[in-house]
Every structure is written in C-alpha cells, then in structure tokens.
Coordinates of C-alpha atoms in Angstrom, one line a residue:
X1 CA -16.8 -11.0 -20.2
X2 CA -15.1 -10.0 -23.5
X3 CA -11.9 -8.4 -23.1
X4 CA -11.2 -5.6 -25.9
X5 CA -7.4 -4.4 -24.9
X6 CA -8.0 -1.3 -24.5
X7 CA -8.4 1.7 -22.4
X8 CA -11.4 2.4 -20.6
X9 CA -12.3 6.4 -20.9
X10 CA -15.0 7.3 -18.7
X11 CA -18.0 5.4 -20.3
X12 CA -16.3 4.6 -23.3
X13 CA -14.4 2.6 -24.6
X14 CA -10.6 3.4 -26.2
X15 CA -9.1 2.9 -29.9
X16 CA -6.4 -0.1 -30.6
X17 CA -4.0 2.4 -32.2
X18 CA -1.4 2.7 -29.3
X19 CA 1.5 0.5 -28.8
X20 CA 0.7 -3.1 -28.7
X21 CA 1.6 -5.5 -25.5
X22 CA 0.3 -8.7 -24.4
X23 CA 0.1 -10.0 -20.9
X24 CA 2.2 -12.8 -20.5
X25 CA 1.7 -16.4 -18.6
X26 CA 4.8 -16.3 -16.4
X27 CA 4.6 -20.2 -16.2
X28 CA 4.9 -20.8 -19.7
X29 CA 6.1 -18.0 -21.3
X30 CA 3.5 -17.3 -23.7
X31 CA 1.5 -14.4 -24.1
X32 CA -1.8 -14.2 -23.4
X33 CA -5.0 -12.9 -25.9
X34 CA -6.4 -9.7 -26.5
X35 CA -3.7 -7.8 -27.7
X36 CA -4.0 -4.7 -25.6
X37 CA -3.1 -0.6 -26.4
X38 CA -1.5 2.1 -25.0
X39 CA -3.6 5.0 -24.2
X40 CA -2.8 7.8 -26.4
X41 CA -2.4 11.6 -25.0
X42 CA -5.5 12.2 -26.7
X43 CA -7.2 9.8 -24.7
X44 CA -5.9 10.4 -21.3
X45 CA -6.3 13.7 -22.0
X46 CA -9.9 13.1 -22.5
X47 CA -10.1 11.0 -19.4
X48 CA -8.5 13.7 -16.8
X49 CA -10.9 16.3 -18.2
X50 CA -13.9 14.2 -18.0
X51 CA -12.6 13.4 -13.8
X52 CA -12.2 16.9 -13.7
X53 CA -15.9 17.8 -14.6
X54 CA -17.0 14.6 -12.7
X55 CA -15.3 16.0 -9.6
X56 CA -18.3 19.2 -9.2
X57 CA -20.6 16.7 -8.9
X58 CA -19.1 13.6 -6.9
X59 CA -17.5 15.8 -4.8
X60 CA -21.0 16.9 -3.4
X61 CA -22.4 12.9 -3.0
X62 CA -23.5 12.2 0.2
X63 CA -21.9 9.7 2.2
X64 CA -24.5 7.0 1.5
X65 CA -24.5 7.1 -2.0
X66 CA -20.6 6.9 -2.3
X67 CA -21.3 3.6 0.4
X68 CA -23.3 2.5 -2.2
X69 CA -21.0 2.9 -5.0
X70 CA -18.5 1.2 -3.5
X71 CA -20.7 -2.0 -2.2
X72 CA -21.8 -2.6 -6.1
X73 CA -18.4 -2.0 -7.0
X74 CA -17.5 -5.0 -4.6
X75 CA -20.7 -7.1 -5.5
X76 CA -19.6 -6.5 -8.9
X77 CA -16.4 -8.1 -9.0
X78 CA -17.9 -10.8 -6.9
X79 CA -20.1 -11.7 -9.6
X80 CA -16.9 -12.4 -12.4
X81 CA -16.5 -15.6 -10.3
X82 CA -13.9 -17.6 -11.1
X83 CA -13.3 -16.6 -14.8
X84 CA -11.0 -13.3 -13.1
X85 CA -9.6 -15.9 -10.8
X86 CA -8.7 -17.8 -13.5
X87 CA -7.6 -14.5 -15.9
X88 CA -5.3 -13.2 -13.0
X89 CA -3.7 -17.1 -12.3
X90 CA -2.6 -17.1 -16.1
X91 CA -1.4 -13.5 -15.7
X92 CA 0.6 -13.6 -12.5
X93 CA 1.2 -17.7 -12.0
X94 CA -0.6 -17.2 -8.0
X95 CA -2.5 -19.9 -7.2
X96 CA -5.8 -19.8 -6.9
X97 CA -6.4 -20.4 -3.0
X98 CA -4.5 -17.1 -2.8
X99 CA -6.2 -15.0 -5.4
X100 CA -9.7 -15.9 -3.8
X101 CA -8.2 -14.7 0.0
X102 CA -6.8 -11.2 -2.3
X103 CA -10.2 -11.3 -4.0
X104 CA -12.4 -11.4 -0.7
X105 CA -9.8 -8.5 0.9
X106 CA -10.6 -6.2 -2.2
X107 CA -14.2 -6.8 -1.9
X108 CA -13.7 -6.3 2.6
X109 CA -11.6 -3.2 2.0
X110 CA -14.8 -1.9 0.2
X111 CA -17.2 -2.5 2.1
X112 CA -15.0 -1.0 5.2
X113 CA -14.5 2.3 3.2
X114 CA -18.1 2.2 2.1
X115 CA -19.1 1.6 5.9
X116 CA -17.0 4.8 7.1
X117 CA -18.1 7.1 4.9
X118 CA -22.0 6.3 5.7
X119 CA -21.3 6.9 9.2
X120 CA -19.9 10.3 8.3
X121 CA -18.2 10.9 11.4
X122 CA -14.5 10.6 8.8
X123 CA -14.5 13.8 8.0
X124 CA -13.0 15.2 11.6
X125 CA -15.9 17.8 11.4
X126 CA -14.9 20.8 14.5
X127 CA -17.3 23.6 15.5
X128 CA -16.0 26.7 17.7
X129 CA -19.3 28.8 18.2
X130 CA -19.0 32.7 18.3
X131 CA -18.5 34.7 21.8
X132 CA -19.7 38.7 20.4
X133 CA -19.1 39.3 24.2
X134 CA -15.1 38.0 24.1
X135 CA -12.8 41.2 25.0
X136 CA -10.9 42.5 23.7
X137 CA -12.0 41.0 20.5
X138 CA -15.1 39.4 19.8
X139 CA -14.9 35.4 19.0
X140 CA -16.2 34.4 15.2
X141 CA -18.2 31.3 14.9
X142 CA -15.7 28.8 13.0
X143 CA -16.1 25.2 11.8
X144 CA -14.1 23.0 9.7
X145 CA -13.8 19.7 7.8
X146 CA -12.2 17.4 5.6
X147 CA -12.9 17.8 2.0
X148 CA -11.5 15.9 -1.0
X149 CA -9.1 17.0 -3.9
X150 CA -10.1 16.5 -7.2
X151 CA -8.7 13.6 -9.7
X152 CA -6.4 11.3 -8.0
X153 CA -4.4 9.1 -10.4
X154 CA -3.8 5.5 -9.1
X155 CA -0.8 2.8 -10.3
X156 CA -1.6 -0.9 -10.1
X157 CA 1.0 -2.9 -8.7
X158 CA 2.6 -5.8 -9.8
X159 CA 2.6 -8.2 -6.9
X160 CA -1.4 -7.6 -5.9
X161 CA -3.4 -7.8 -9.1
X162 CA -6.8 -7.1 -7.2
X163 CA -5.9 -5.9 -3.3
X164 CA -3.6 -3.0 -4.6
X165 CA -4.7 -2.2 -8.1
X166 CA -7.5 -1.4 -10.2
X167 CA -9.9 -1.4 -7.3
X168 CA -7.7 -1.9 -4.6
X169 CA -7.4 0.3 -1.8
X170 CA -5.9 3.6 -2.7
X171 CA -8.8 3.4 -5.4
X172 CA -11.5 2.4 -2.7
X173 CA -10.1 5.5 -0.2
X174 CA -10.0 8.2 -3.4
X175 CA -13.3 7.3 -4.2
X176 CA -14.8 6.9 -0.3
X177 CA -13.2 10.3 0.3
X178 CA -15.1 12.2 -2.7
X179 CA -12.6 12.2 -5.5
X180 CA -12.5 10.6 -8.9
X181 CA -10.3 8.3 -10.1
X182 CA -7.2 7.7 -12.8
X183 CA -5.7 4.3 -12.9
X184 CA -2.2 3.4 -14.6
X185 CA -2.9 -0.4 -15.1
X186 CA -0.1 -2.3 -14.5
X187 CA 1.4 -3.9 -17.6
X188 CA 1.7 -7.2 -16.7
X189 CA -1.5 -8.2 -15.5
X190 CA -4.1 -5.7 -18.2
X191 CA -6.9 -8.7 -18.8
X192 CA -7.5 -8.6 -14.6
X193 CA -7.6 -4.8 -14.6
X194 CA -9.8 -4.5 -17.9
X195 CA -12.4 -6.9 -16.0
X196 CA -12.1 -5.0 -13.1
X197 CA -12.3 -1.9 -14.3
X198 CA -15.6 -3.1 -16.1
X199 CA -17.3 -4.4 -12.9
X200 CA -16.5 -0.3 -11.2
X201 CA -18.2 0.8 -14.8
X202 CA -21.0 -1.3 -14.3
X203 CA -21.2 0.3 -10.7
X204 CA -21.1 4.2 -11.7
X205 CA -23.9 3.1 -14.4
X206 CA -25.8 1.5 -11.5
X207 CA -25.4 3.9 -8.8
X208 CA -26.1 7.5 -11.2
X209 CA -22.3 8.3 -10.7
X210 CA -21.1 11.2 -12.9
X211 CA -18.8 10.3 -16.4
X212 CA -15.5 10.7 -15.7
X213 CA -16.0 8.9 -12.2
X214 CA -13.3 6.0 -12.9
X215 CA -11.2 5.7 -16.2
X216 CA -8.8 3.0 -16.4
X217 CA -5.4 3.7 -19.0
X218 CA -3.4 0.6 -20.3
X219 CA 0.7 1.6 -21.1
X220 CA 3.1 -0.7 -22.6
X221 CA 5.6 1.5 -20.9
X222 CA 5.7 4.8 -18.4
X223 CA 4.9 8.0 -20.8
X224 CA 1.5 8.0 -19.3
X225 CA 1.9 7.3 -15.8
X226 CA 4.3 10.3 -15.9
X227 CA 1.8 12.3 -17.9
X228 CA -0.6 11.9 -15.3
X229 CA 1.5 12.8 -12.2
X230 CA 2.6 15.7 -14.1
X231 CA -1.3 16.5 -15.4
X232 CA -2.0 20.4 -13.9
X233 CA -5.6 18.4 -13.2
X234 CA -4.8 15.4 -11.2
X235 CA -4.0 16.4 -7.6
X236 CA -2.5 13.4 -5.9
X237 CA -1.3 10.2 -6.9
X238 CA -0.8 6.5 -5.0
X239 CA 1.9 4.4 -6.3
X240 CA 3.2 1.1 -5.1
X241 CA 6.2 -0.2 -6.7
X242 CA 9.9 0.1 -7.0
X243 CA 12.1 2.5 -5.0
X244 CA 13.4 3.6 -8.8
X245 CA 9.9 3.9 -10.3
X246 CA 8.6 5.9 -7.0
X247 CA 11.6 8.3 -6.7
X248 CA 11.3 9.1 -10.3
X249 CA 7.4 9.6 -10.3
X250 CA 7.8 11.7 -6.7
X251 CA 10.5 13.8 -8.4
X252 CA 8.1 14.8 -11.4
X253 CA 5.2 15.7 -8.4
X254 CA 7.1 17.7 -6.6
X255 CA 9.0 19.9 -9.8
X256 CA 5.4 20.5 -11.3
X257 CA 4.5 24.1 -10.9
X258 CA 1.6 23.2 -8.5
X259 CA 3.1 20.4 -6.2
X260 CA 0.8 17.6 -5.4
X261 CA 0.5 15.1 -2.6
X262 CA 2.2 11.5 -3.7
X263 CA 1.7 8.7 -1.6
X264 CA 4.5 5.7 -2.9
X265 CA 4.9 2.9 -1.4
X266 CA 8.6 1.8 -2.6
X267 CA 10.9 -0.7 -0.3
X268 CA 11.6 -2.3 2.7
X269 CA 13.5 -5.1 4.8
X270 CA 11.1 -5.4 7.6
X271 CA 13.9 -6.3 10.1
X272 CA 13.2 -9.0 12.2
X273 CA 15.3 -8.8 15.6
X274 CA 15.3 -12.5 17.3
X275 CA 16.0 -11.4 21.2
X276 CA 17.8 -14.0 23.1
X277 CA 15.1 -14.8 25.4
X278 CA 13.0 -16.4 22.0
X279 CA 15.8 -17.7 20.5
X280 CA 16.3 -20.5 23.9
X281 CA 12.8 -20.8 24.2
X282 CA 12.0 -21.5 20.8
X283 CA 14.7 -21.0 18.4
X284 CA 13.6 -23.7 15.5
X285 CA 9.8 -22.9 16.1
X286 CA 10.4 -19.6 15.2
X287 CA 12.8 -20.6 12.0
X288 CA 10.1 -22.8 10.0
X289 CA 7.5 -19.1 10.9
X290 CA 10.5 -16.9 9.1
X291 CA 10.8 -19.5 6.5
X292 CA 7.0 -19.6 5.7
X293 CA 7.2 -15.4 5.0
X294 CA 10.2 -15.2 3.4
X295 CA 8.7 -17.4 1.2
X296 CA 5.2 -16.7 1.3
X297 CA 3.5 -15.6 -2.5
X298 CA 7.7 -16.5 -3.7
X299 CA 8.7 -13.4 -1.4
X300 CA 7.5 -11.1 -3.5
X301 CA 5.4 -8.9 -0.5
X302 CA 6.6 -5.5 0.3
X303 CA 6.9 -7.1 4.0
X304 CA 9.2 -9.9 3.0
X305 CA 11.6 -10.1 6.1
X306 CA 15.2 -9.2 4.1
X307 CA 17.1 -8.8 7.5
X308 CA 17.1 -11.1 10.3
X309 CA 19.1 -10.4 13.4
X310 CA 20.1 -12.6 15.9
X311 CA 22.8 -13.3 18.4
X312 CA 26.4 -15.4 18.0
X313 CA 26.6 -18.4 20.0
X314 CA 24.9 -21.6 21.0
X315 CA 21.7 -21.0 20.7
X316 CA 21.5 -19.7 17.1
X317 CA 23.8 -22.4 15.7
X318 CA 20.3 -24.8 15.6
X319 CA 18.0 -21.8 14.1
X320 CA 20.3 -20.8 11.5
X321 CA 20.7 -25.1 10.3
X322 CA 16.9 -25.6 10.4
X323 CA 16.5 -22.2 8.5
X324 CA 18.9 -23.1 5.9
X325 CA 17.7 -26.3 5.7
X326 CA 14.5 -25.4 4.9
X327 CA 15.9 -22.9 1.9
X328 CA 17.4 -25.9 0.6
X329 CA 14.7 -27.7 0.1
X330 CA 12.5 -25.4 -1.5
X331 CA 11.6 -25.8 -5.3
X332 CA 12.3 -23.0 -7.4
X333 CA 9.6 -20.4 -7.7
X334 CA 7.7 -19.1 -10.7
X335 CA 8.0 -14.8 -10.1
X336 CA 5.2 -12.5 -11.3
X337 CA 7.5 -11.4 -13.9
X338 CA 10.2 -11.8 -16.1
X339 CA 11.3 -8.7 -15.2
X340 CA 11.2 -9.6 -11.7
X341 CA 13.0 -12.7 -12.1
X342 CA 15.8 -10.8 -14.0
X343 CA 16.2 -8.3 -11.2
X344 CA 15.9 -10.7 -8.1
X345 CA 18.4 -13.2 -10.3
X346 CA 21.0 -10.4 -10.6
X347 CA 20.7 -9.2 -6.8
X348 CA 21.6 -12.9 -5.5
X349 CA 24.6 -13.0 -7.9
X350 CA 25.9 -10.2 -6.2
X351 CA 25.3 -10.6 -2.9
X352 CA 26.5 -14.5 -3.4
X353 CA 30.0 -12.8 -4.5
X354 CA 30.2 -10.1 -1.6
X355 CA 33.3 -9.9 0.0
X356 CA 31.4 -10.1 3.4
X357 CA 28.3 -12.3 2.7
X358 CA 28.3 -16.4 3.2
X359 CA 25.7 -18.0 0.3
X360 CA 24.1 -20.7 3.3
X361 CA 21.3 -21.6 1.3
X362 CA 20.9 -23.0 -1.8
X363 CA 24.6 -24.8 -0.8
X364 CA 26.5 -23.5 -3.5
X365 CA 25.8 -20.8 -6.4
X366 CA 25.3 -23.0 -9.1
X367 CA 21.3 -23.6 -8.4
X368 CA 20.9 -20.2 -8.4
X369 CA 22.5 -20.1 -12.0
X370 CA 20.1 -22.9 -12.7
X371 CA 17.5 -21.0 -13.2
X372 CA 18.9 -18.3 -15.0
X373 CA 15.9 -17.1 -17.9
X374 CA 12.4 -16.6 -17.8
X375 CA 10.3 -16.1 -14.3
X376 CA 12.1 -19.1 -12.6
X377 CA 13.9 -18.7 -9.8
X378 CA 15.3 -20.2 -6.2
X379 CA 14.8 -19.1 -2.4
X380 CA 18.5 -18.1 -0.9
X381 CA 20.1 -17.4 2.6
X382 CA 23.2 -15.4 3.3
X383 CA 24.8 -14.4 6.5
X384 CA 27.2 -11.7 7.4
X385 CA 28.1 -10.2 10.9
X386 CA 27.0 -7.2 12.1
X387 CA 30.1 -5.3 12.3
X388 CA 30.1 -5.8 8.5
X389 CA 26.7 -5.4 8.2
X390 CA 27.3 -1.8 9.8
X391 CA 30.1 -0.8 7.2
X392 CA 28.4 -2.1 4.1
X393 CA 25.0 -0.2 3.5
X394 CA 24.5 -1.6 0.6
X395 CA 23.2 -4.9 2.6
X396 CA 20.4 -3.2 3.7
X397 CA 18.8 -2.7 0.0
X398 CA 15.9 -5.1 -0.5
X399 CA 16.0 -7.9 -2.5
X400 CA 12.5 -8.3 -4.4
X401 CA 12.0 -12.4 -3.9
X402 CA 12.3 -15.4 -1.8
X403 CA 15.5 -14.2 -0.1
X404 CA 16.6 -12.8 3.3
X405 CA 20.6 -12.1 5.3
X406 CA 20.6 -13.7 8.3
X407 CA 23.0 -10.7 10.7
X408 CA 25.0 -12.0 13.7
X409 CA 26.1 -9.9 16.6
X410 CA 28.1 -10.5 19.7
X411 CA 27.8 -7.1 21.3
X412 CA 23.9 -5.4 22.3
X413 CA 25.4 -2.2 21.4
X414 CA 26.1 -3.5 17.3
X415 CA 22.2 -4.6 17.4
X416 CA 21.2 -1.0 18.4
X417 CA 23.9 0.6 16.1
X418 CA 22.4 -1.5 13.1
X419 CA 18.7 -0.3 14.2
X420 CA 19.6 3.3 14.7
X421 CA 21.5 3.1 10.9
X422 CA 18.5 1.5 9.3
X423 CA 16.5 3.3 7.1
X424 CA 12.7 4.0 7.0
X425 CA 10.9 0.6 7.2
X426 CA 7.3 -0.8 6.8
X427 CA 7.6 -2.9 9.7
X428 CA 10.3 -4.1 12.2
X429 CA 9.4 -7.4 14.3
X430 CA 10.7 -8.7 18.2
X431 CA 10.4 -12.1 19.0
X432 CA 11.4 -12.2 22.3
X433 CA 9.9 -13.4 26.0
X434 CA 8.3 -10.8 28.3
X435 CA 12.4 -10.1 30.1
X436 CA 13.3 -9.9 26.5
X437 CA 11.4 -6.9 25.8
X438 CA 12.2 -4.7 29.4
X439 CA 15.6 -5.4 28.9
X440 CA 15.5 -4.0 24.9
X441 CA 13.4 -0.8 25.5
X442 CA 15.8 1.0 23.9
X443 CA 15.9 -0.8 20.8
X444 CA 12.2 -0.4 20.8
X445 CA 12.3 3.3 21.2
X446 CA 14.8 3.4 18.0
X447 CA 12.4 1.5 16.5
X448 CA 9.3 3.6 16.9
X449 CA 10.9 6.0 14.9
X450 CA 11.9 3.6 11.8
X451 CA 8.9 1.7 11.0
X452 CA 5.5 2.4 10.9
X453 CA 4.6 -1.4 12.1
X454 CA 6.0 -2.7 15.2
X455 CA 5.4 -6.4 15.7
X456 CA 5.7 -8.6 18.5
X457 CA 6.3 -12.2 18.1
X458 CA 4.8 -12.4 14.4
X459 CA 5.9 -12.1 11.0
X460 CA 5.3 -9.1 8.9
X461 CA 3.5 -10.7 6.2
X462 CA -0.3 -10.3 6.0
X463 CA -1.1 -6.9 6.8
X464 CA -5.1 -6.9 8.8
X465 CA -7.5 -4.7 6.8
X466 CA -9.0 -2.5 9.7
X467 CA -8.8 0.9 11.3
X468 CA -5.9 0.9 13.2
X469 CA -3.7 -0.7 11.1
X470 CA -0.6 1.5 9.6
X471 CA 0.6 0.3 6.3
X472 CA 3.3 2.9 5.7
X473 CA 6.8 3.9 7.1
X474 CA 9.6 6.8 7.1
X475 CA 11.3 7.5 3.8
X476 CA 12.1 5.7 1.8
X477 CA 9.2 2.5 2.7
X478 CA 7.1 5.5 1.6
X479 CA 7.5 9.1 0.4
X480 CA 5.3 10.1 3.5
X481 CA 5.9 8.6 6.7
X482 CA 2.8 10.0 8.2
X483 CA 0.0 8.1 5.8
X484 CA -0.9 4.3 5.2
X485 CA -2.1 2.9 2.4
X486 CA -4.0 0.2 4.1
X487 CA -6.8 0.8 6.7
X488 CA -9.4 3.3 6.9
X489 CA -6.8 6.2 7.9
X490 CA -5.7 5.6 3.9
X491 CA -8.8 8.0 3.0
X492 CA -6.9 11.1 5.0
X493 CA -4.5 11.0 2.0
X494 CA -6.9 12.1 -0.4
X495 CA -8.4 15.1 1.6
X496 CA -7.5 18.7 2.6
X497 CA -9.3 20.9 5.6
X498 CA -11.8 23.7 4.8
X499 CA -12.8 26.2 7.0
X500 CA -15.6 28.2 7.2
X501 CA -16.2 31.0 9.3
X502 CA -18.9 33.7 9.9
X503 CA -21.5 31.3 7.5
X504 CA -25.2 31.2 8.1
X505 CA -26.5 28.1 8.9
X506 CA -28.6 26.8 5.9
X507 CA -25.4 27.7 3.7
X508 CA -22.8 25.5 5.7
X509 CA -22.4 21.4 4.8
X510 CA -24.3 19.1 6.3
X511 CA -21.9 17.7 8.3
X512 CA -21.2 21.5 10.2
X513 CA -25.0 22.4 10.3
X514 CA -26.1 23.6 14.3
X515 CA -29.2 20.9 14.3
X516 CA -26.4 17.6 12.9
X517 CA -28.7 16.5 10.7
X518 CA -26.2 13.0 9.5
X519 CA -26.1 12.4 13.5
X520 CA -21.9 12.7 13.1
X521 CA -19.9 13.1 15.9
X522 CA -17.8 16.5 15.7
X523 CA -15.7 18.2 18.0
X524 CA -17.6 21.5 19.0
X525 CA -16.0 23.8 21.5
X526 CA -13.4 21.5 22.4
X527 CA -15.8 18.5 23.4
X528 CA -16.5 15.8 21.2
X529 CA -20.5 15.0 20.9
X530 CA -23.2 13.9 18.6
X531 CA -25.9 16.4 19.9
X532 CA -27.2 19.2 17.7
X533 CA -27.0 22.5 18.5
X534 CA -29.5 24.6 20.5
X535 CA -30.9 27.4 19.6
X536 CA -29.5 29.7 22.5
X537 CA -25.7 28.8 21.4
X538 CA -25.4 27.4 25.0

C-alpha cells in the first residue's frame, strides 16, 4: 500500500497543502516518509457534509448489512499483514508480539459489534399495545427503540494505534449503531491510520455503503479536532487521551449552542488495595504480578496501577524489597512519544523531590536524569504514608509511564478515608483471601461507587473484549460515568430512543412491527418475548 499523507475525504483523497508533519520512529529519532498534511477547513468541511448526507441512508441499513461492513472492514485490515505491523512498530517502538494481539482485538471487536447488530435484539425495542376500553382514558398503542445520531467524530489515541483508533472500538460501535464516522488521526502514528483508513474504504466500496460513510482527517496540531466537536453537524464525539486534552474538547461540546454527547476517556490510578489476608499468603507472588502491569507496554495503559496500598508492618517489608527490586532492574523504556517522555520525565522529577514521597526505585535520582531527551525513559517506585497521602491530593494525579506510589497505612479507617477521597477511577483491584473480603465490605461498597471495574485478585491491565465488560468510570476516568468504551454496551453511546405512538403497522420499523419480522426479542407489555403479534391484540 502506497501511503499519500494525506487526508482521506469520503472517497477521495485530500490535497498536500496543509501543514506538514512526519511521523516519527521513537527508537531512533527520525522521521518517518510520506510527509503528511493537515486537513484544511475546506476539507473537513467537505467531509462532515458528505457524513451528513451519508447519514439518510446508513441510518436506514439493516442490521445485516452494517454486520457486513464491519466483517470486510476486519478482513480488510487482516489482509495488510505484516507491512501495518511493521508501519505501526516504526511509529510507536511496540513490539511486534504485541501489535499482532492489538491487531486480532481490533479485528474481534468487529466482528462482536458486527454479530450484535445482525441479531437485532440491541436496539432495546418495547411494545405497550392499545387498551380503547381503559377508563377513564383509553390506552394508545406505544413502541419505542434505539436509533442512532448522525456524524460521530472519533480521536485516535496515542497508546493503541489499532484497538482504539482509526478502527478501533468507538469507530466499530458508531458505525454498528447506524452512524457515520469522523476520525481525528492521531499525530504520531498517521502511516497506521492512513492504511487503516484505506482497508474501511475498501469496505464501504465493497459493501454499497453511502460516501461520506468514514472520512479520516490528519492534524499536525488540534484546530481540527476542535472544529469537529464544535461542527453544528457532528452529534457526539469519543476521545481517549489526556485529562487536559478531554476537559478542553468536553468544554467546547458542552458551550456549543446545541450540546452533544462526549464520551472521553482521560485518567486514572486504578488503585490496587493489597488486604492483609494476601499480603501473608502471598506477598512477593503478588509483587512480581504488580510489577509485570506497571510495566506492561512501558506503563503507558490507561489501567497502569499508579496507587498501591498496603499495610505497615512485617508482612509488607518483603513485598515492598522484591517490588523495588524488580524496578531496579528494569532497562529503560522507549515511550510512544517524545512528548510522552517529556511529560512522564517531568512528573518523576517532582514527585522524586516531594516533601512526603521516598524515590525506592531506581535507588537514587540520578538514573532518572539519565535519560533525560528523546522517548527514553526509566520505571520508578515511591512511597509515602497514608496520612500524607490523605493531605496531599496531588499524589493521586496519574503519572503517564512505568511508575506507581506504593501507600502505607497503620489504621483500617486511613485505607477507607483514602478510598472515600479518591476520585473517579477506571478500575480499583482487592487482592485479598475469602476473610479478607467479609471483613472489608465496606471498602467495597466505597468502591462501587468510584470505579467502574472492580477486580478481585488481578491486575487491571488487559481489559476482555465482551458484553459485560465496563471500560469506563465516574468523572474524571471519563466525562460519563454511565458509558464504556469497550464491550458491546459502547454502541448505547451513539444512540437516542424514539418513540412512536398511534402508527399503523406497515409504517412502523421493522424491529416494532406486530408480526417481528427480524425474530428480535422486545419487551411487549411488560414481558420480554420473541413471538409476533396476533392478530386479536391478545
């Protein structure tokens, strides 16, 4: 595949008059051919119209043809082999065993979206038949269902060049749910989302989808993500990224004249409370599993554990040496960015110099100012206590990287102060024995209402692709504690309820007709069932 650099506006291709950027190899430094363009106005422009007009007629696709769609769309990307695994390596310096397990979740996530939507039964359709006889007011015949919105503008993220990108899963939900979609390509890896991008063109050309279906907009900076969340045509937008970036892009949502729906994704510590019951049982086993996702992909996963709690004494003096011993060790990593080096560099230089924080791991500052340019950088543990912890919020930020605070507590009631004062998390993990877990009910009903992912002896890192997973949290992990962004509930996001009432029969959707001609299942009169309706109404 020959990559061009620039945008991709419905079936055609863009102009090279934008600003320039390159991607850049974060191993070496260098940047990477095709020179690649912004998008102009004129061209995004273009784009959100042509989604607009697409919308009429996706919109109304059956739920086997958007299955289809989304199965080339996966077969497609398949079929670039390893020349995207090898584009994406160069672009963000992740090894290859890991891009081919990212590259078989995009293609899963898919065909789970595409399997939903066949089935039909997604769309929560409800039936409450007329009563004429009802006193003192007759009953009208009312049904409803979930439709979808309209344009939905998508942002690649940095730290998932495939799983939550160009055709990652807020793009595989907007599209399983009906509506067309925007994407913001993420600067720093545009030769992976340009192929990408290609293989879902290649699939709306196959599959008789509308122009205007997909576009994909490169950006050497942010005028045109914020032109599209600000766009009077988009009407929701997905964005995983920085707490900054988010807040910024959910400000400009909500102060448009219309407000629209915007899903971010932004921070989280993922706490990790270590219950005494574990920590005798298995103190050092369960070390070397925080070690491994701390550093897992360099740290760099939005479920990174940045907190770790665990009680003073005896039994945590061996965890705490094996876990720092293992930091030691480590090599530095090679970040997915510059820019993300920079950032995670500056946060361990001043948490190393906090007035309550001990550096444990690297043993002294000076490896951590060893790597002090470029995309290089070291894992690091600190400790504090949690009487500290609980006076200094600012130790609760995350810290984008291979680092995580080890907290110490002497008193249960510190442990539940710190999880009541925590803010909105992704996920919060126990590792603890049965006893463990009756004698902490409390700290798992604070929990319940922090996180959106409660785990039980496990690591948050490596979130299952399937139905009942919840990939969100409270503010601020995301702007909407009620939505995930992984997991076939993602597709809710993207929809709105319509009802109709009063309608004939042969003018109502498929999906709300009396004889169920998709076989759905639909609640009618309070009772869930996949039987038509007679003819008597009975």
């Amino acid at each position: 595949m020959k990559l061009t650099g620039v945008s991709i506006i419905g079936f055609r291709r863009g102009a090279p008059t934008g600003t320039s950027f390159f991607a850049v190899n974060p191993t070496t430094g260098e940047p990477l051919e095709p020179t690649y363009y912004s998008a102009s106005r004129a061209e995004l422009e273009e784009a959100v119209q042509l989604a607009a007009r697409a919308f009429a007629t996706y919109a109304q696709t059956s739920g086997h043809q958007r299955a289809a769609f989304l199965r080339q769309i996966a077969i497609n990307i398949e079929a670039l082999g390893d020349a995207l695994l090898e584009r994406v390596a160069q672009e963000t310096a992740l090894p290859i065993p890991r891009l081919q397990a990212e590259r078989a979740r995009t293609c899963f996530q898919l065909r789970l979206f595409a399997d939903l939507v066949e089935e039909g039964s997604w769309v929560d359709a409800r039936i409450d038949r007329a009563d004429p006889t009802r006193q003192p007011v007759p009953k009208p015949d009312v049904r409803s269902l979930l439709r979808p919105l309209g344009p939905v503008a998508v942002f690649g993220a940095s730290n998932f060049p495939l799983a939550f990108s160009v055709a990652g899963g807020d793009t595989a939900s907007a599209l399983a749910a009906g509506n067309p979609v925007l994407v913001k390509a993420h600067p720093a890896h545009p030769g992976t989302s340009e192929m990408v991008g290609l293989a879902i063109i290649e699939a709306a050309h196959a599959c008789s989808m509308p122009e205007g279906v997909f576009s994909l907009l490169f950006d050497a900076g942010t005028d045109i993500g914020r032109a599209l969340v600000t766009h009077p045509e988009v009407r929701a937008v997905a964005f995983t990224g920085s707490r900054a970036a988010g807040l910024a892009l959910m400000a400009e949502a909500a102060s448009r004249p219309d407000p629209i729906p915007f899903y971010a994704e932004m921070s989280s510590v993922n706490p990790i409370f270590i219950l005494p019951g574990a920590l005798r049982e298995r103190g050092e086993q369960i070390a070397m599993g925080l070690y491994a996702s701390v550093t897992l992909g360099a740290g760099q996963f939005c479920t990174k554990p940045g907190v770790v709690l665990i009680e003073e004494g005896a039994a945590s003096s061996p965890f705490i040496e094996k876990l720092a011993e293992l930091i030691a060790q480590t090599p530095p990593f090679t970040l997915l960015t510059a820019g993300i080096g920079a950032t995670y560099r500056r946060a361990l230089e001043e948490r190393s110099h906090h007035p309550v924080v001990t550096l444990l791991a690297p043993r002294s500052t000076s490896a951590l100012e060893a790597t002090s340019l470029g995309c290089s950088a070291y894992a690091a543990l600190f400790q504090t206590d949690a009487q500290s912890y609980l006076v200094h919020p600012d130790l609760g930020q995350e810290i984008f990287g291979p680092a995580t605070l080890l907290v110490t507590y002497s008193r249960r009631e510190h442990l539940l102060d710190i999880a009541r004062a925590m803010e909105g998390q992704l996920t919060a993990s126990l590792h603890g024995t049965e006893d463990d877990l009756l004698a902490f009910r409390d700290l798992i009903a604070i929990l319940e209402t922090k996180v959106g992912r409660l785990i039980f002896n496990g690591f948050p890192t490596g979130v299952e692709v399937c139905h009942a997973m919840v990939h969100g949290g409270p503010f601020p992990a995301t702007s909407d504690g009620r939505s995930t962004s992984v997991g076939t509930r993602a597709i809710y996001r993207f929809t709105r309820p319509v009802c109709y009432q009063n309608f004939p029969n042969a003018a109502l959707p498929d999906e709300l007709k009396d004889e169920n001609p998709l076989g759905i299942w639909r609640l009618v009169d309070g009772r869930w069932t996949r039987e038509p309706l007679n003819a008597t109404g009975e």
